[in-house]
XYZ file of C-alpha atoms in Angstrom:
559
model
C -21.272 60.255 32.386
C -19.287 57.334 30.681
C -17.755 56.125 27.309
C -16.310 53.322 25.801
C -14.214 52.143 22.731
C -12.931 49.098 21.550
C -10.035 48.391 18.847
C -9.607 45.061 17.161
C -7.599 43.648 14.653
C -7.187 39.405 14.268
C -7.039 37.928 18.204
C -5.920 41.650 19.434
C -8.542 43.441 21.308
C -7.584 46.749 23.390
C -10.711 48.456 25.327
C -10.838 51.405 26.458
C -13.082 53.551 28.745
C -13.621 57.375 30.327
C -15.269 57.199 33.860
C -14.868 58.703 37.522
C -12.736 61.226 36.062
C -10.317 58.379 34.622
C -8.962 56.310 31.268
C -8.757 52.877 31.763
C -7.707 50.184 29.184
C -7.805 46.587 28.864
C -5.893 43.811 26.389
C -7.579 40.841 25.062
C -5.867 37.971 23.377
C -5.780 34.343 23.935
C -2.084 34.450 24.596
C -2.343 36.418 27.384
C -2.734 35.183 30.800
C -6.361 34.754 32.030
C -7.442 35.570 28.525
C -6.833 39.137 29.194
C -5.614 41.926 31.589
C -7.522 43.446 34.187
C -9.136 47.441 33.396
C -6.467 49.516 34.634
C -5.856 53.315 35.078
C -3.929 54.867 32.086
C -3.947 58.329 32.858
C -3.350 59.297 36.088
C -1.387 62.683 37.241
C -0.745 64.325 39.917
C -0.627 68.063 39.821
C 0.168 70.408 42.305
C -0.109 67.695 45.043
C -3.045 66.489 43.784
C -4.774 63.735 41.316
C -6.093 65.079 38.273
C -9.801 63.976 37.434
C -10.227 64.123 33.821
C -14.240 65.390 34.101
C -14.924 65.945 30.568
C -14.772 64.142 27.551
C -14.066 66.416 24.290
C -13.326 64.128 21.699
C -12.822 60.202 20.349
C -11.069 59.930 16.800
C -11.126 56.440 15.576
C -8.445 56.250 12.475
C -6.421 54.257 10.793
C -3.074 53.830 11.593
C -0.001 51.863 9.744
C -1.679 49.153 7.112
C -4.737 50.339 8.396
C -4.856 49.141 11.543
C -7.383 50.257 14.204
C -5.638 53.777 16.025
C -7.801 55.653 18.703
C -6.974 59.095 19.930
C -9.336 60.037 23.399
C -9.454 63.929 24.345
C -10.181 64.541 27.887
C -10.054 68.150 29.976
C -9.566 68.101 33.681
C -12.027 69.751 36.392
C -9.528 73.039 36.618
C -10.155 73.519 33.436
C -6.585 74.171 32.922
C -5.682 70.878 31.629
C -5.941 68.423 28.172
C -4.806 65.093 27.735
C -4.850 63.412 24.213
C -4.351 59.569 24.922
C -3.728 57.343 21.702
C -3.900 53.628 21.480
C -2.915 51.912 18.526
C -2.774 48.015 16.881
C -0.626 46.766 14.319
C -1.310 44.419 11.248
C 0.789 40.836 12.034
C 1.773 41.286 15.594
C -0.057 41.016 19.279
C 0.877 44.198 20.295
C -0.603 47.448 20.969
C 1.055 50.727 22.118
C -0.301 54.058 23.773
C 1.036 57.451 24.950
C 0.205 60.433 25.742
C -0.109 64.130 25.373
C -0.667 66.954 28.066
C -1.262 70.409 27.504
C -1.761 73.470 29.437
C -5.341 74.874 27.707
C -5.542 78.355 30.014
C -3.984 81.630 30.075
C -2.944 81.911 33.292
C 0.571 83.241 33.600
C 0.591 84.004 37.575
C -0.468 80.162 38.254
C 2.291 77.592 36.744
C 1.054 73.869 37.667
C 3.555 71.686 38.282
C 3.050 67.849 37.219
C 4.880 65.937 40.203
C 3.820 62.342 39.378
C 3.197 60.606 36.159
C 2.398 57.157 35.774
C 3.399 55.236 32.157
C 1.962 52.002 32.719
C -0.475 49.949 35.013
C -1.013 45.933 34.033
C -2.246 43.313 35.889
C -3.282 39.473 34.951
C -5.215 36.724 36.774
C -2.778 34.743 38.583
C -4.448 31.635 40.178
C -0.764 29.967 40.412
C 2.571 31.752 40.070
C 3.356 34.482 37.317
C 6.929 35.057 36.699
C 8.496 38.613 35.669
C 11.749 38.035 33.394
C 14.119 41.111 33.375
C 17.468 42.005 31.737
C 20.206 44.081 33.660
C 21.811 46.903 31.898
C 25.564 48.620 32.214
C 26.676 49.968 35.152
C 29.957 51.454 35.820
C 30.360 50.329 39.133
C 28.545 47.330 39.227
C 30.490 45.273 37.375
C 29.223 41.474 38.134
C 27.240 40.527 35.003
C 26.297 43.081 32.560
C 23.239 42.270 30.646
C 22.077 39.245 33.012
C 18.747 37.714 33.081
C 16.902 37.752 35.954
C 13.617 35.686 36.521
C 11.781 36.692 39.616
C 8.710 34.517 40.955
C 5.592 37.291 42.033
C 4.821 35.471 45.428
C 1.800 36.702 46.697
C 1.691 39.081 49.676
C 5.590 39.599 49.604
C 7.503 42.873 49.075
C 6.805 44.265 45.827
C 10.027 44.131 43.396
C 11.758 47.299 42.034
C 12.953 47.570 39.063
C 15.181 50.770 37.909
C 15.250 51.655 34.122
C 16.673 54.154 32.218
C 19.260 57.076 32.989
C 20.259 56.501 36.385
C 23.330 58.249 37.530
C 26.403 56.626 36.031
C 28.001 55.776 39.083
C 24.611 54.372 40.639
C 25.897 51.319 42.753
C 23.150 48.870 42.097
C 22.284 47.031 38.781
C 19.341 48.834 36.918
C 17.155 47.207 34.353
C 16.668 47.324 30.383
C 13.640 49.182 29.920
C 11.521 45.802 29.099
C 10.009 42.783 30.832
C 8.100 39.784 30.112
C 5.795 38.217 31.751
C 4.668 34.332 32.215
C 1.979 31.987 33.864
C 3.957 29.554 36.018
C 7.112 29.217 37.712
C 10.582 30.515 36.878
C 12.785 27.923 34.597
C 14.342 24.709 36.237
C 17.430 25.803 34.327
C 18.630 26.969 30.969
C 18.615 23.306 29.480
C 14.761 22.937 30.517
C 13.109 25.997 29.894
C 9.608 26.480 30.891
C 6.287 27.484 28.745
C 3.613 29.290 29.023
C 1.307 32.367 27.935
C 2.651 35.571 28.534
C 3.090 39.503 28.294
C 5.918 41.585 27.346
C 6.120 45.503 27.606
C 8.461 47.916 26.306
C 8.971 51.264 28.144
C 9.761 54.076 25.242
C 11.378 56.609 27.859
C 15.607 56.489 28.313
C 14.940 59.066 31.682
C 14.641 57.619 34.979
C 11.752 55.471 35.814
C 10.965 52.940 38.420
C 8.998 49.493 37.914
C 6.965 48.023 40.504
C 6.049 44.019 40.071
C 4.111 41.947 42.877
C 1.160 39.902 43.231
C -1.993 39.252 45.703
C -4.044 36.244 46.042
C -6.123 37.239 43.016
C -3.655 38.763 40.389
C 0.018 39.763 39.585
C 0.659 43.444 38.620
C 3.219 45.624 37.350
C 3.520 49.268 37.759
C 5.733 51.799 35.985
C 6.308 55.430 37.181
C 8.730 58.576 35.963
C 11.083 59.133 38.749
C 11.402 62.202 40.607
C 9.450 64.288 38.346
C 8.846 67.905 38.462
C 7.534 69.281 35.277
C 6.151 72.762 35.139
C 3.240 73.608 32.851
C 3.317 77.208 31.427
C 0.330 78.724 29.038
C 0.685 76.560 25.979
C 3.126 73.960 27.657
C 3.002 70.459 26.714
C 3.944 67.456 28.530
C 4.604 64.070 26.884
C 3.636 60.783 28.742
C 6.065 58.057 27.615
C 4.940 55.813 25.400
C 4.641 51.637 26.074
C 4.019 48.847 24.279
C 2.438 45.386 24.950
C 2.004 42.005 22.994
C 1.399 38.545 23.853
C 3.247 35.440 23.166
C 3.192 31.730 23.998
C 6.170 29.834 24.454
C 9.295 30.318 26.604
C 11.286 33.340 27.179
C 12.956 32.833 23.541
C 9.681 33.133 22.314
C 9.068 36.703 24.041
C 12.191 37.915 22.461
C 11.389 36.960 19.563
C 8.027 38.431 19.613
C 9.412 42.200 21.066
C 12.358 42.013 18.170
C 9.938 41.407 15.104
C 7.730 44.037 16.441
C 10.409 46.633 17.081
C 12.048 45.646 13.636
C 8.874 46.614 11.835
C 7.190 49.149 13.640
C 9.702 50.355 16.304
C 13.005 50.645 14.999
C 13.196 49.880 11.571
C 16.445 48.516 9.952
C 18.789 50.676 8.801
C 18.325 50.955 4.684
C 21.887 49.500 4.085
C 22.147 46.308 3.772
C 25.735 46.587 4.963
C 24.863 47.816 8.307
C 26.216 47.871 10.963
C 29.217 49.625 9.679
C 32.673 48.526 10.501
C 33.805 51.413 12.840
C 36.762 52.621 14.111
C 36.527 54.246 17.781
C 39.410 56.452 19.157
C 39.089 55.800 22.911
C 41.833 53.269 22.655
C 43.917 56.683 22.559
C 41.937 57.914 25.615
C 41.731 61.664 25.261
C 45.354 61.903 24.355
C 44.205 62.543 20.645
C 44.947 65.049 17.946
C 44.431 65.725 14.022
C 48.317 64.714 12.898
C 47.392 61.646 14.607
C 44.382 60.669 13.490
C 44.652 61.815 10.257
C 47.853 58.993 10.441
C 44.685 56.524 11.534
C 42.619 57.207 8.783
C 45.068 55.924 6.118
C 45.147 52.465 8.148
C 41.369 51.924 8.944
C 40.857 53.108 4.596
C 43.532 50.112 4.404
C 41.445 47.726 6.725
C 37.981 48.385 5.164
C 36.671 50.216 8.000
C 33.174 52.124 7.034
C 33.109 54.426 10.025
C 35.602 56.719 12.126
C 34.485 58.093 15.306
C 36.333 60.274 18.089
C 35.497 59.720 21.417
C 36.049 62.124 24.199
C 38.604 64.662 23.783
C 37.978 66.145 20.803
C 36.257 68.905 22.405
C 37.495 71.976 24.348
C 35.889 70.289 27.316
C 32.564 68.131 28.045
C 29.443 70.647 27.747
C 31.564 73.186 25.233
C 31.022 71.254 21.689
C 33.930 72.878 19.769
C 36.749 71.605 18.551
C 40.097 71.725 20.919
C 42.221 74.114 19.201
C 45.477 73.024 20.475
C 44.518 69.420 19.570
C 43.040 70.598 16.363
C 43.796 73.669 15.036
C 41.835 73.733 12.153
C 38.713 71.989 13.782
C 37.566 68.754 12.628
C 36.854 69.707 9.036
C 40.621 68.113 7.524
C 39.542 64.811 9.653
C 35.875 64.699 8.412
C 37.178 65.690 4.880
C 39.702 63.444 4.879
C 37.364 60.399 6.054
C 35.216 61.448 3.050
C 37.745 61.448 0.262
C 38.646 57.773 1.834
C 34.748 56.569 1.318
C 34.158 56.343 5.162
C 31.770 57.939 7.146
C 32.628 60.497 9.990
C 31.207 61.576 13.700
C 32.158 62.326 17.076
C 31.385 61.084 20.514
C 29.153 63.886 22.360
C 28.140 63.508 26.088
C 24.824 65.486 25.640
C 23.113 64.996 29.154
C 26.338 66.376 31.025
C 28.590 69.690 31.371
C 32.062 70.354 32.847
C 31.592 73.174 36.071
C 34.450 75.324 33.428
C 32.296 75.064 30.431
C 30.866 78.318 29.524
C 27.550 77.497 29.514
C 28.151 76.392 32.887
C 29.626 79.357 34.214
C 27.080 81.747 32.869
C 24.116 79.246 33.397
C 25.070 77.604 36.744
C 21.266 76.914 37.101
C 21.467 74.456 34.123
C 23.498 72.105 36.331
C 20.996 69.207 37.918
C 24.281 67.775 39.597
C 27.949 69.838 39.799
C 29.643 66.693 40.990
C 31.723 64.348 39.135
C 29.280 62.445 36.891
C 30.858 61.739 33.967
C 35.033 62.590 33.785
C 34.589 65.561 36.120
C 31.380 66.891 34.328
C 28.049 67.065 36.257
C 24.534 66.203 34.591
C 22.414 69.110 33.162
C 18.562 69.729 33.414
C 17.110 68.830 30.055
C 13.894 69.187 31.102
C 14.854 73.077 31.234
C 14.083 74.836 28.225
C 16.662 77.291 27.721
C 18.913 74.326 28.226
C 17.846 72.157 25.646
C 17.493 74.899 23.802
C 21.064 75.995 23.696
C 21.922 71.965 23.247
C 19.932 71.742 19.918
C 21.627 74.722 18.765
C 25.064 73.774 19.693
C 24.360 70.442 17.801
C 23.181 71.778 15.094
C 25.964 74.017 14.395
C 28.806 71.321 15.232
C 27.096 68.876 12.467
C 27.388 71.911 10.057
C 30.634 73.574 10.708
C 32.638 70.182 10.644
C 31.372 68.317 8.230
C 29.656 65.503 10.345
C 27.925 62.935 9.043
C 24.430 60.698 9.866
C 22.235 63.792 8.765
C 20.078 62.720 5.472
C 21.284 64.286 1.972
C 19.202 67.699 1.856
C 20.043 68.294 5.577
C 20.731 72.054 6.109
C 21.535 74.108 8.997
C 18.748 76.530 10.774
C 19.472 79.760 9.424
C 20.076 78.489 5.534
C 16.491 76.309 6.229
C 14.866 79.585 7.068
C 15.881 81.099 4.130
C 14.356 78.733 1.945
C 10.751 78.976 3.590
C 11.143 82.305 2.339
C 12.536 81.513 -1.081
C 9.507 79.189 -1.524
C 7.128 81.581 -0.003
C 6.455 79.426 3.056
C 5.113 80.266 6.821
C 5.751 78.397 9.845
C 3.610 76.011 10.159
C 3.590 71.879 9.977
C 2.712 71.786 6.256
C 5.048 74.422 5.471
C 7.866 72.810 7.536
C 6.859 69.753 5.525
C 7.154 71.104 1.975
C 10.370 72.642 2.455
C 12.100 69.515 4.171
C 10.516 68.058 0.852
C 11.843 70.220 -1.501
C 15.284 69.752 0.202
C 15.511 66.344 0.059
C 14.098 66.496 -3.197
C 16.442 68.743 -4.932
C 19.144 65.988 -3.494
C 17.014 63.240 -4.522
C 20.138 61.822 -7.169
C 21.849 61.007 -3.297
C 18.518 59.562 -2.131
C 17.268 56.001 -2.932
C 13.543 54.898 -2.567
C 14.276 53.058 0.502
C 15.555 55.594 2.241
C 13.256 58.379 1.384
C 10.668 55.763 2.528
C 12.936 55.088 5.755
C 12.882 59.130 6.297
C 8.976 59.464 6.141
C 8.531 56.592 8.703
C 10.275 58.182 11.077
C 9.120 61.652 10.339
C 6.010 60.013 11.278
C 6.582 57.631 14.166
C 10.289 58.496 15.706
C 10.482 62.492 15.891
C 9.519 64.371 19.088
C 5.243 63.865 19.101
C 5.383 67.998 18.464
C 6.930 67.691 15.405
C 5.611 64.470 13.969
C 4.281 64.847 10.345
C 0.639 63.317 9.900
C -0.664 61.616 6.690
C -1.323 65.524 5.583
C 2.106 66.660 6.136
C 3.381 63.422 4.457
C 1.454 64.616 1.220
C 2.631 67.968 1.537
C 5.969 66.423 2.199
C 5.687 64.685 -1.396
C 4.411 68.006 -3.226
C 7.667 69.370 -2.106
C 10.008 66.694 -3.020
C 8.527 66.601 -6.448
C 9.276 70.378 -6.650
C 12.616 69.784 -5.384
C 13.330 67.029 -7.891
C 12.784 69.383 -10.704
C 15.622 71.431 -9.936
C 19.140 70.871 -11.432
C 20.571 73.071 -8.024
C 21.501 71.625 -4.892
C 19.924 74.325 -2.454
C 21.243 72.133 0.409
C 24.221 73.418 -0.714
C 23.856 77.383 -1.627
C 25.013 79.622 0.870
C 21.993 81.733 1.068
C 22.422 83.111 4.663
C 25.335 85.115 2.819
C 23.008 86.875 0.166
C 20.707 88.589 2.351
C 21.103 91.714 0.431
C 20.213 90.173 -3.250
C 16.669 90.357 -4.453
C 14.352 87.194 -3.918
C 13.723 86.674 -7.270
C 17.524 86.769 -8.117
C 17.765 84.403 -5.083
C 15.616 81.871 -6.779
C 16.698 81.525 -10.393
C 20.304 81.241 -8.083
C 18.649 78.118 -6.473
C 16.696 76.681 -9.701
C 13.450 77.601 -8.075
C 10.517 77.056 -10.560
C 8.228 79.607 -9.815
C 5.125 77.822 -12.114
C 5.731 74.621 -10.688
C 5.476 76.034 -7.130
C 2.218 78.240 -8.241
C 0.729 74.905 -9.730
C 1.670 72.726 -6.581
C 0.024 75.361 -4.360
C -2.922 75.619 -6.129
C -3.001 71.980 -5.951
C -2.370 72.211 -1.791
C -5.318 74.951 -1.429
C -7.660 72.146 -3.299
C -6.810 69.269 -1.673
C -6.795 70.748 1.828
C -8.951 73.635 1.633
C -9.176 73.845 5.855
C -5.898 74.071 6.390
C -4.303 77.550 7.972
C -1.039 76.430 6.299
C -3.246 76.403 2.703
C -5.150 79.118 3.071
C -2.140 81.525 3.710
C -0.617 80.302 0.823
C 0.748 83.131 -1.533
C -0.712 83.812 -4.472
C 0.346 83.821 -7.720
C 1.810 87.569 -8.189
C 3.681 86.952 -4.585
C 5.366 83.766 -5.541
C 6.604 85.384 -8.929
C 7.852 88.706 -7.111
C 11.222 89.480 -8.098
C 11.753 92.343 -5.369
């Protein structure tokens, strides 16, 4: 059996096929070398030493994406009946770019046998190469490789020579060779003779949306030039219900020199990957304490803030040295006996934002979490100021880190959170006050309500930026769908009608207060909730979250 689908927008054409147990893809555009890429695999995984065969086509949904651009989601299952893959493809209005990503999910319930994903390809791409094709990449920062940070390298892909390997992402800080930014460009023709005489041609750009370790190989045969990107050193167990996200990448077409490749990428990235900050002053003028090294304390930094204010500084950052140790993200009591709140509060009084440096992927061997869970350390040597690397692929370690950062932001009055943000325990209380469950639409309504209650601090541009982030940049499991965003808007409407900033109420300290009394204190309008919930049930009759919404008597209950 086989199937094929085509996404078209202006001159951009993305062709997708399912056959022989694999998914394949191809791009066509007048600016692509040879007018098209070759048909290439897009779903190859290795599990328990065997390539996965996607033998069952479950569904293919063609739905409009941003600005009504085409979006295709193909769902397939493997021959063992254990794994399901959902592969997404999308095009973009006004940009000759395609983007694709995948999610693998464990669908059986056998807890005795846990499959391990040992290899996952991010990208395969090949183009005709009747003549030389040149690859451009840009090196990234490396401590021990001090020669020339962010240098551009042009590599001619010569047929039958050894492939070129580029290491990308979070290779150890002490890796002794250069690594590359997660972006490359291909162009028909030879490297530029000089900076004064740039070459020009038809080409492709590729961006790998993955900050873990990956390797991209590029080579040529007499018939084609090819690139292949794979996750490095992968060993990802999938228990029942477990998920694995195949990193996204985008590919675009351009015609011109290398500058045009960069311009095309920048225009696309600012429109869809990383929208500009909703503040015309951004990037903010920033003070960073690193000139003091780790010899910082409260009195010193309070004095510095006064000088920062006189200079017009907009953001103050405490760099390494404020915490007890790397991996114990609590203020050092010898340096900051009152915590960081006095620093944060004074920065805010002076009109500045306040933040801290956190090396989230490192932990010192004497940190409490390292002593209690030595298995969390993926590398126990000196990777970063005496600290080793932790394994963020390990769920308990990852959950500990998230909890630590949430506590840090809440307790120490750090910025970089949107108005209406609340700590998790208070957030759970708001779920109860509003009579919401724990499904996606429930979360969307509660987030909308807390932000709506803080709407005096949120302009329209900031609100739309949040919705864009929630839809496109959140981790995939937590992203809001169009339906979720509609429910978010309902919650925002309800919160905006309240005269009380619910995010500022210490609800978690009032667990013995009757819920009706708490609703009055929090400004929750039960009549408004009743009307909005009725509208949600009518609009989404098949939604489990809507079906479980409380009735009038439950919402009105004061006990």
